[in-house]
PDB file of C-alpha atoms in Angstrom:
ATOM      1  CA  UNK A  21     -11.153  -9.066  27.494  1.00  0.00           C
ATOM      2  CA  UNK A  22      -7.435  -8.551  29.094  1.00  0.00           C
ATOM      3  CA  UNK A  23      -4.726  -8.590  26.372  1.00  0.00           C
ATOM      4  CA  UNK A  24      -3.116 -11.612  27.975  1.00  0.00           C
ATOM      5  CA  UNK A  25      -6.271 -13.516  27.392  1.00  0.00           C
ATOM      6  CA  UNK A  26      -5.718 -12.999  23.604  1.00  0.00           C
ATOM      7  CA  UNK A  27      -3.590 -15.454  21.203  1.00  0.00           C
ATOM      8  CA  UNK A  28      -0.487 -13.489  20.041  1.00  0.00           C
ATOM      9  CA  UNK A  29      -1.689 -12.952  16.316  1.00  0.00           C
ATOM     10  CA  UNK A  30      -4.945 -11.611  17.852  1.00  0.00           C
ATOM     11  CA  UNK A  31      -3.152  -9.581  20.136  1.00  0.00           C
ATOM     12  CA  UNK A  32      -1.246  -7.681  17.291  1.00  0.00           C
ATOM     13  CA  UNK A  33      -4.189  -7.966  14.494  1.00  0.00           C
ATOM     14  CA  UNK A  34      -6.613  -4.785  15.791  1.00  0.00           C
ATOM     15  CA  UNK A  35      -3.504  -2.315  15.617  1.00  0.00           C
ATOM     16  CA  UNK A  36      -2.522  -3.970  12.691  1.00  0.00           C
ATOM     17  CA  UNK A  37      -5.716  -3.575  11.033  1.00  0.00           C
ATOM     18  CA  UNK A  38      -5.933  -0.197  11.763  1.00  0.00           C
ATOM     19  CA  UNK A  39      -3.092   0.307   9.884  1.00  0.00           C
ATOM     20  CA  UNK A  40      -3.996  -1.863   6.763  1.00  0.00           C
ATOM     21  CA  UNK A  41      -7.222   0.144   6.638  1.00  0.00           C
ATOM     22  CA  UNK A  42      -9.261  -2.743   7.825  1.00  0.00           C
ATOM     23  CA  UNK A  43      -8.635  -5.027   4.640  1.00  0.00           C
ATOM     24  CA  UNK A  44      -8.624  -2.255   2.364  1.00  0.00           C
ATOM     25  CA  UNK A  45      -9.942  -3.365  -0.554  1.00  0.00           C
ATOM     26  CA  UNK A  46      -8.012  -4.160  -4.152  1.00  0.00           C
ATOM     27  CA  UNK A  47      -7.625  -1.478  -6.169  1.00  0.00           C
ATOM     28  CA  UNK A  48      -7.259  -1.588 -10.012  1.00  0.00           C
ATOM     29  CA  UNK A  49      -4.947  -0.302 -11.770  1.00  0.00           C
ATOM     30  CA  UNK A  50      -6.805   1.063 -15.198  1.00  0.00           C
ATOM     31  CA  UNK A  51      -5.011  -0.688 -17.653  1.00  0.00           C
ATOM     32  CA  UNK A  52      -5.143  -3.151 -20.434  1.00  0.00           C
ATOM     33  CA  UNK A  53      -9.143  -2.781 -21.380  1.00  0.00           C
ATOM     34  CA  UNK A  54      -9.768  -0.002 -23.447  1.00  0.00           C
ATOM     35  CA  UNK A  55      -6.664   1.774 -21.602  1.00  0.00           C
ATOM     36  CA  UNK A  56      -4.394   0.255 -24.240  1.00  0.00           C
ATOM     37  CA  UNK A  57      -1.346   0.211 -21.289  1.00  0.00           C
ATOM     38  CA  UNK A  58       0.634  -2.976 -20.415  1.00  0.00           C
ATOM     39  CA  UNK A  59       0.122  -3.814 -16.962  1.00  0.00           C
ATOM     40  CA  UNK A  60       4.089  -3.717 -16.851  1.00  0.00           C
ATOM     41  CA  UNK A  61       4.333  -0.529 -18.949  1.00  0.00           C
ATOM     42  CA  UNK A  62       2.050   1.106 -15.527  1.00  0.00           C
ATOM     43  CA  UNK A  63       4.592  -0.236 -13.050  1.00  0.00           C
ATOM     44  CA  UNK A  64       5.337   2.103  -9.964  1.00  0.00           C
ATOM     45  CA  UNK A  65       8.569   3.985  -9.380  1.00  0.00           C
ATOM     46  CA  UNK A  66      10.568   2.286  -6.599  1.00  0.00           C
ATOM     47  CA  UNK A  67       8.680  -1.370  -7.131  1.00  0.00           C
ATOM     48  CA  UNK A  68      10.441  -4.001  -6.182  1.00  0.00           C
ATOM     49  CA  UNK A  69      10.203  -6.956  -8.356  1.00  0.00           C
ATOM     50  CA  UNK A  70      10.035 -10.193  -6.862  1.00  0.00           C
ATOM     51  CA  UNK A  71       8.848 -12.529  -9.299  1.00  0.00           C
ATOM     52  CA  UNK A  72       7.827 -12.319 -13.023  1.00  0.00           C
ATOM     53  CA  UNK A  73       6.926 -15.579 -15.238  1.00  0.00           C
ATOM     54  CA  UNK A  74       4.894 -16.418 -18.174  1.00  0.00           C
ATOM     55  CA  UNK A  75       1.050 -17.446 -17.443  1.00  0.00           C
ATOM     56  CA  UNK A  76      -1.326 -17.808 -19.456  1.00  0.00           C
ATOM     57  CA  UNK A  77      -2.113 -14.794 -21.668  1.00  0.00           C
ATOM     58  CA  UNK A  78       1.192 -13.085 -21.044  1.00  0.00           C
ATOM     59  CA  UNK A  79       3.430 -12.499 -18.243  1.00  0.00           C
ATOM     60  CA  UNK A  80       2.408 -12.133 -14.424  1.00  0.00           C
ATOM     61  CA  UNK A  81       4.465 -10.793 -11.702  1.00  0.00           C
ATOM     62  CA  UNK A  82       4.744  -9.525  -8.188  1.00  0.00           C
ATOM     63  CA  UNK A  83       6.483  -6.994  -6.037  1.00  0.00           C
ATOM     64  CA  UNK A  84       6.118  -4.332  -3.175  1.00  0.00           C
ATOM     65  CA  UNK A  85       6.983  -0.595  -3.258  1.00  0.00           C
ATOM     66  CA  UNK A  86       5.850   2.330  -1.009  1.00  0.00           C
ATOM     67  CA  UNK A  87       7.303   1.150   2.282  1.00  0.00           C
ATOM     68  CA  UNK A  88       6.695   3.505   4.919  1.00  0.00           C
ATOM     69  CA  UNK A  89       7.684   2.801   8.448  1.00  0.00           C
ATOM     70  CA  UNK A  90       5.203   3.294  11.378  1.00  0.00           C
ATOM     71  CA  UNK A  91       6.407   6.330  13.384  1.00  0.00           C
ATOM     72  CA  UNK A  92       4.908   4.910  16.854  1.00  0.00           C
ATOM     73  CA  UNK A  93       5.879   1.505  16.083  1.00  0.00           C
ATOM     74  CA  UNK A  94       9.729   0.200  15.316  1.00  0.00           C
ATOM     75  CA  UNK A  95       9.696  -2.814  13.196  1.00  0.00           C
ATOM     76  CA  UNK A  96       6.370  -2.079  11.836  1.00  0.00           C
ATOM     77  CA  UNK A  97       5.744  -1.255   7.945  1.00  0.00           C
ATOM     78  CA  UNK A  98       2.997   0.066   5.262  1.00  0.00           C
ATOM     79  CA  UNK A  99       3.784  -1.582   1.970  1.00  0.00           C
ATOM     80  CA  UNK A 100       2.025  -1.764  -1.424  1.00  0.00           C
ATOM     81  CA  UNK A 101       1.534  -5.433  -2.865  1.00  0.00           C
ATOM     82  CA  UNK A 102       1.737  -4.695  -6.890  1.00  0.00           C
ATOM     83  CA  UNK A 103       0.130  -8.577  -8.232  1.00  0.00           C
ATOM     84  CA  UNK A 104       0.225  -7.836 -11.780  1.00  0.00           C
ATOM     85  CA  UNK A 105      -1.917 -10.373 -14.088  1.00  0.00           C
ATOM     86  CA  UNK A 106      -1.480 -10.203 -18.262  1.00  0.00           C
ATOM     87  CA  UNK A 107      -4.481  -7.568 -18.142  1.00  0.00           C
ATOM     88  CA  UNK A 108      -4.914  -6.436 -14.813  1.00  0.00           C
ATOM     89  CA  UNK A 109      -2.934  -5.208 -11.892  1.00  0.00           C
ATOM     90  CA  UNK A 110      -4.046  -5.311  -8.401  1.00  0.00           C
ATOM     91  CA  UNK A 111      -2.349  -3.451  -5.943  1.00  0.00           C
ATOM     92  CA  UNK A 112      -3.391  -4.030  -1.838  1.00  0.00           C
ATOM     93  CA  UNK A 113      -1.870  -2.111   0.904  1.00  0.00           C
ATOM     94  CA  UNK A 114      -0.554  -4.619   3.450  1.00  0.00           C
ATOM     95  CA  UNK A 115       1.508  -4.356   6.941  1.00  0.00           C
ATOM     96  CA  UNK A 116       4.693  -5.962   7.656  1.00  0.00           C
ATOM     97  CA  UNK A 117       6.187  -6.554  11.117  1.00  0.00           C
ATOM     98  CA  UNK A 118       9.666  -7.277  11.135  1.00  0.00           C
ATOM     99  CA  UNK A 119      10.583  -7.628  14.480  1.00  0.00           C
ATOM    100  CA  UNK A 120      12.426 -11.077  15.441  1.00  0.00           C
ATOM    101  CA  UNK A 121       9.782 -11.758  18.670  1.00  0.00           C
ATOM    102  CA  UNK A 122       6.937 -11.411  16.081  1.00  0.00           C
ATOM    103  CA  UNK A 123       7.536 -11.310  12.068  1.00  0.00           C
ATOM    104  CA  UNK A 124       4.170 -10.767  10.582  1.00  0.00           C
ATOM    105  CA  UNK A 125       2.453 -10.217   7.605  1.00  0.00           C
ATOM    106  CA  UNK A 126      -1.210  -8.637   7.581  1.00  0.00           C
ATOM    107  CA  UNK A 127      -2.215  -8.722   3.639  1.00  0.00           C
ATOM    108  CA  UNK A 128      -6.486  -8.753   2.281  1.00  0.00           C
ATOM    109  CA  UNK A 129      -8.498  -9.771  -0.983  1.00  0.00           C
ATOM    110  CA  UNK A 130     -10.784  -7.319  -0.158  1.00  0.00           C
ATOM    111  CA  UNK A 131     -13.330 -10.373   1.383  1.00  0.00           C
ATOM    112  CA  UNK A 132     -10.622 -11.148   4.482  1.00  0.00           C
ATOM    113  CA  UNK A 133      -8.278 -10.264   6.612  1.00  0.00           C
ATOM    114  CA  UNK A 134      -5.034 -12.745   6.835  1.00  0.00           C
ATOM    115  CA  UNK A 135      -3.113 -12.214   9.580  1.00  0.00           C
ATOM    116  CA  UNK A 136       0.346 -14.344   8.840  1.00  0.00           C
ATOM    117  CA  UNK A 137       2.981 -15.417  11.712  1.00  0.00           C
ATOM    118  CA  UNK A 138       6.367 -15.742  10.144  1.00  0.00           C
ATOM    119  CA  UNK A 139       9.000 -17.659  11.129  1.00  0.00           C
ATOM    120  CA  UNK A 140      12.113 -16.156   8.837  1.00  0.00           C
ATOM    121  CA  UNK A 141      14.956 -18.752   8.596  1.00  0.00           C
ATOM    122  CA  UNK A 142      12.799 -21.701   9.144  1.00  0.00           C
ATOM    123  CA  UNK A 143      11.094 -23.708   6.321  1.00  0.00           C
ATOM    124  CA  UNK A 144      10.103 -22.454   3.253  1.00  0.00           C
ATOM    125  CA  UNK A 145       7.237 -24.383   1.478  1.00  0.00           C
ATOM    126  CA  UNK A 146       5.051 -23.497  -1.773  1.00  0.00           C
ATOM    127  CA  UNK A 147       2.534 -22.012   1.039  1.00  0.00           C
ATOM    128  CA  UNK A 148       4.735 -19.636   2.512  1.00  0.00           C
ATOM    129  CA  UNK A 149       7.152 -18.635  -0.169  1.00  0.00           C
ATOM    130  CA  UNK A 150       5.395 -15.640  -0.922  1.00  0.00           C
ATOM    131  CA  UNK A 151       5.107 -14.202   2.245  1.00  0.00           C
ATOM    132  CA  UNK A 152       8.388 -14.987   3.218  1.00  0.00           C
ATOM    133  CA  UNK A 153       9.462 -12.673  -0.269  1.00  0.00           C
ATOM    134  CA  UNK A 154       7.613  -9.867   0.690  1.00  0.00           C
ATOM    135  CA  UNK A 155       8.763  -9.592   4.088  1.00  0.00           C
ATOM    136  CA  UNK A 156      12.721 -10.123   3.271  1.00  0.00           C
ATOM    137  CA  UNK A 157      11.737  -7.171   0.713  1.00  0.00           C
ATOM    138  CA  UNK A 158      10.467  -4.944   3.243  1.00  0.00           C
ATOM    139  CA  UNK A 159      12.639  -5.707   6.199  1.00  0.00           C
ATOM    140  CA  UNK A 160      15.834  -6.033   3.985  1.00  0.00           C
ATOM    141  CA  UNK A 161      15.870  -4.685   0.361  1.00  0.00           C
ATOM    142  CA  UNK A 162      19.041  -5.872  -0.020  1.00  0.00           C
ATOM    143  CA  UNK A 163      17.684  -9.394   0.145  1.00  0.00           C
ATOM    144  CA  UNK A 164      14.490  -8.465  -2.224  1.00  0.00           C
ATOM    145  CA  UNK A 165      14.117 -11.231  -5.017  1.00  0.00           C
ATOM    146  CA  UNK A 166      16.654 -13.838  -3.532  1.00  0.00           C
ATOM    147  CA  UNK A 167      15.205 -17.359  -2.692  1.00  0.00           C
ATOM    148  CA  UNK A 168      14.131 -16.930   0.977  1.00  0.00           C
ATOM    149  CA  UNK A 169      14.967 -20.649   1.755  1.00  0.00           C
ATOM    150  CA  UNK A 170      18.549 -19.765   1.333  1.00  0.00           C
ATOM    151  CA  UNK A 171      18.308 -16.914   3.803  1.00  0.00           C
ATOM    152  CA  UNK A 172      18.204 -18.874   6.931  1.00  0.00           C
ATOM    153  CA  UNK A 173      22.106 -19.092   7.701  1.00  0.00           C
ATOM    154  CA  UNK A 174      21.450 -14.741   7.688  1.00  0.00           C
ATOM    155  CA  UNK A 175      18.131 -14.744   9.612  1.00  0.00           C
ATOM    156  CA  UNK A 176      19.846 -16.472  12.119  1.00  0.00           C
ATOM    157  CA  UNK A 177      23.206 -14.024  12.206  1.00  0.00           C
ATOM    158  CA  UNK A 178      19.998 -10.932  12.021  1.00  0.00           C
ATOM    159  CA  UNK A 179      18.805 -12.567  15.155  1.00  0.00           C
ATOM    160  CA  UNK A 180      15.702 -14.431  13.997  1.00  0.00           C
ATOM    161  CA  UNK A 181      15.583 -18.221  15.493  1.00  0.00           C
ATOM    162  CA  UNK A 182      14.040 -19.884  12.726  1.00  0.00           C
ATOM    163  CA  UNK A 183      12.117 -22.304  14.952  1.00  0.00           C
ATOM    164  CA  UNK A 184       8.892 -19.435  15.087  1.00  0.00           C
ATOM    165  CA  UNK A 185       5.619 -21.364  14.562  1.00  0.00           C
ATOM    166  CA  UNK A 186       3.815 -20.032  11.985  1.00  0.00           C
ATOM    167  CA  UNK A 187       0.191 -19.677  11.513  1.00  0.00           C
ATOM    168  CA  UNK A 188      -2.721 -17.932   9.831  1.00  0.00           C
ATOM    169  CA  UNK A 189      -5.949 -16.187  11.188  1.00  0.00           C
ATOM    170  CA  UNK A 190      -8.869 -15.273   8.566  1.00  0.00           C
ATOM    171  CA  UNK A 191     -10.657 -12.425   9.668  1.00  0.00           C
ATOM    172  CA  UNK A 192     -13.821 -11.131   7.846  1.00  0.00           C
ATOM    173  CA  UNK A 193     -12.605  -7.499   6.283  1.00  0.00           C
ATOM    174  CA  UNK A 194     -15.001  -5.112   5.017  1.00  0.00           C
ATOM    175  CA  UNK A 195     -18.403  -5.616   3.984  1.00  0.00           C
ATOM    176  CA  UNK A 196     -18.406  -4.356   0.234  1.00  0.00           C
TER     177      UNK A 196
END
């Protein structure tokens, strides 16, 4: 197959995988059962909060930490996702891309592969809110934790359109 022949997610997915490990799989955090730890009492250095609330059973919350930039790729990023539950905590490694051609978001359950096309500064919606956190996390820390659909008036002035279609493509990961 010649690259061109490829729809742009595809084209980026197979380096992007490589990088993510090829849906790495979740890995728990030993906590809460017979551990006797609060998931937040095992939080990371350097995590990055993004969203804490009560559910039921206690609190749950999300953030990143660990971002390492690709050294043969500008723009492109190795994050940990930390989704912490009342008593368990599931932490994926996922690639961001934060380039304003092609903002992406590569993220797994272990099962698939979702390959995310971002359009920063555009709508934000219930389905894309979290995606659109992570990525203002990564690509600007200094935005981590603020309500991405107030952010388009500075994706703009960053050099993102905001008129990106986005899109997902489900890709099987791993066989377990």
């Amino acid at each position: 197959l010649q690259e061109s022949m490829l729809p742009t997610a595809l084209r980026w997915m197979l380096p992007m995988a490589c990088l993510v490990g090829l849906a790495a799989p979740t890995a728990p955090v030993a906590l809460a059962e017979g551990g006797g730890v609060r998931p937040e009492d095992a939080r990371p250095p350097g995590l990055i909060l993004l969203e804490e609330r009560p559910g039921l059973g206690g609190k749950q919350a999300f953030g990143v930490y660990g971002a390492v930039a690709d050294r043969d790729t500008p723009g492109l990023w190795r994050i940990k996702f930390w989704d912490e539950q009342p008593n368990d905590v599931k932490v994926r490694s996922e690639t961001i891309r934060c380039t304003p051609a092609a903002p992406m978001r590569v993220t797994s359950d272990g099962a698939y592969l979702y390959v995310r096309e971002l359009n920063p500064g555009g709508a934000i919606t219930p389905a894309n809110r979290i995606d659109h956190l992570v990525w203002w996390a990564t690509c600007f820390p200094e935005q981590a934790g603020k309500d991405p659909a107030g952010l388009g008036p500075l994706a703009r002035q960053l050099g993102y359109s905001g008129s990106l279609r986005e899109s997902e493509q489900i890709v099987p990961g791993r066989s377990r």
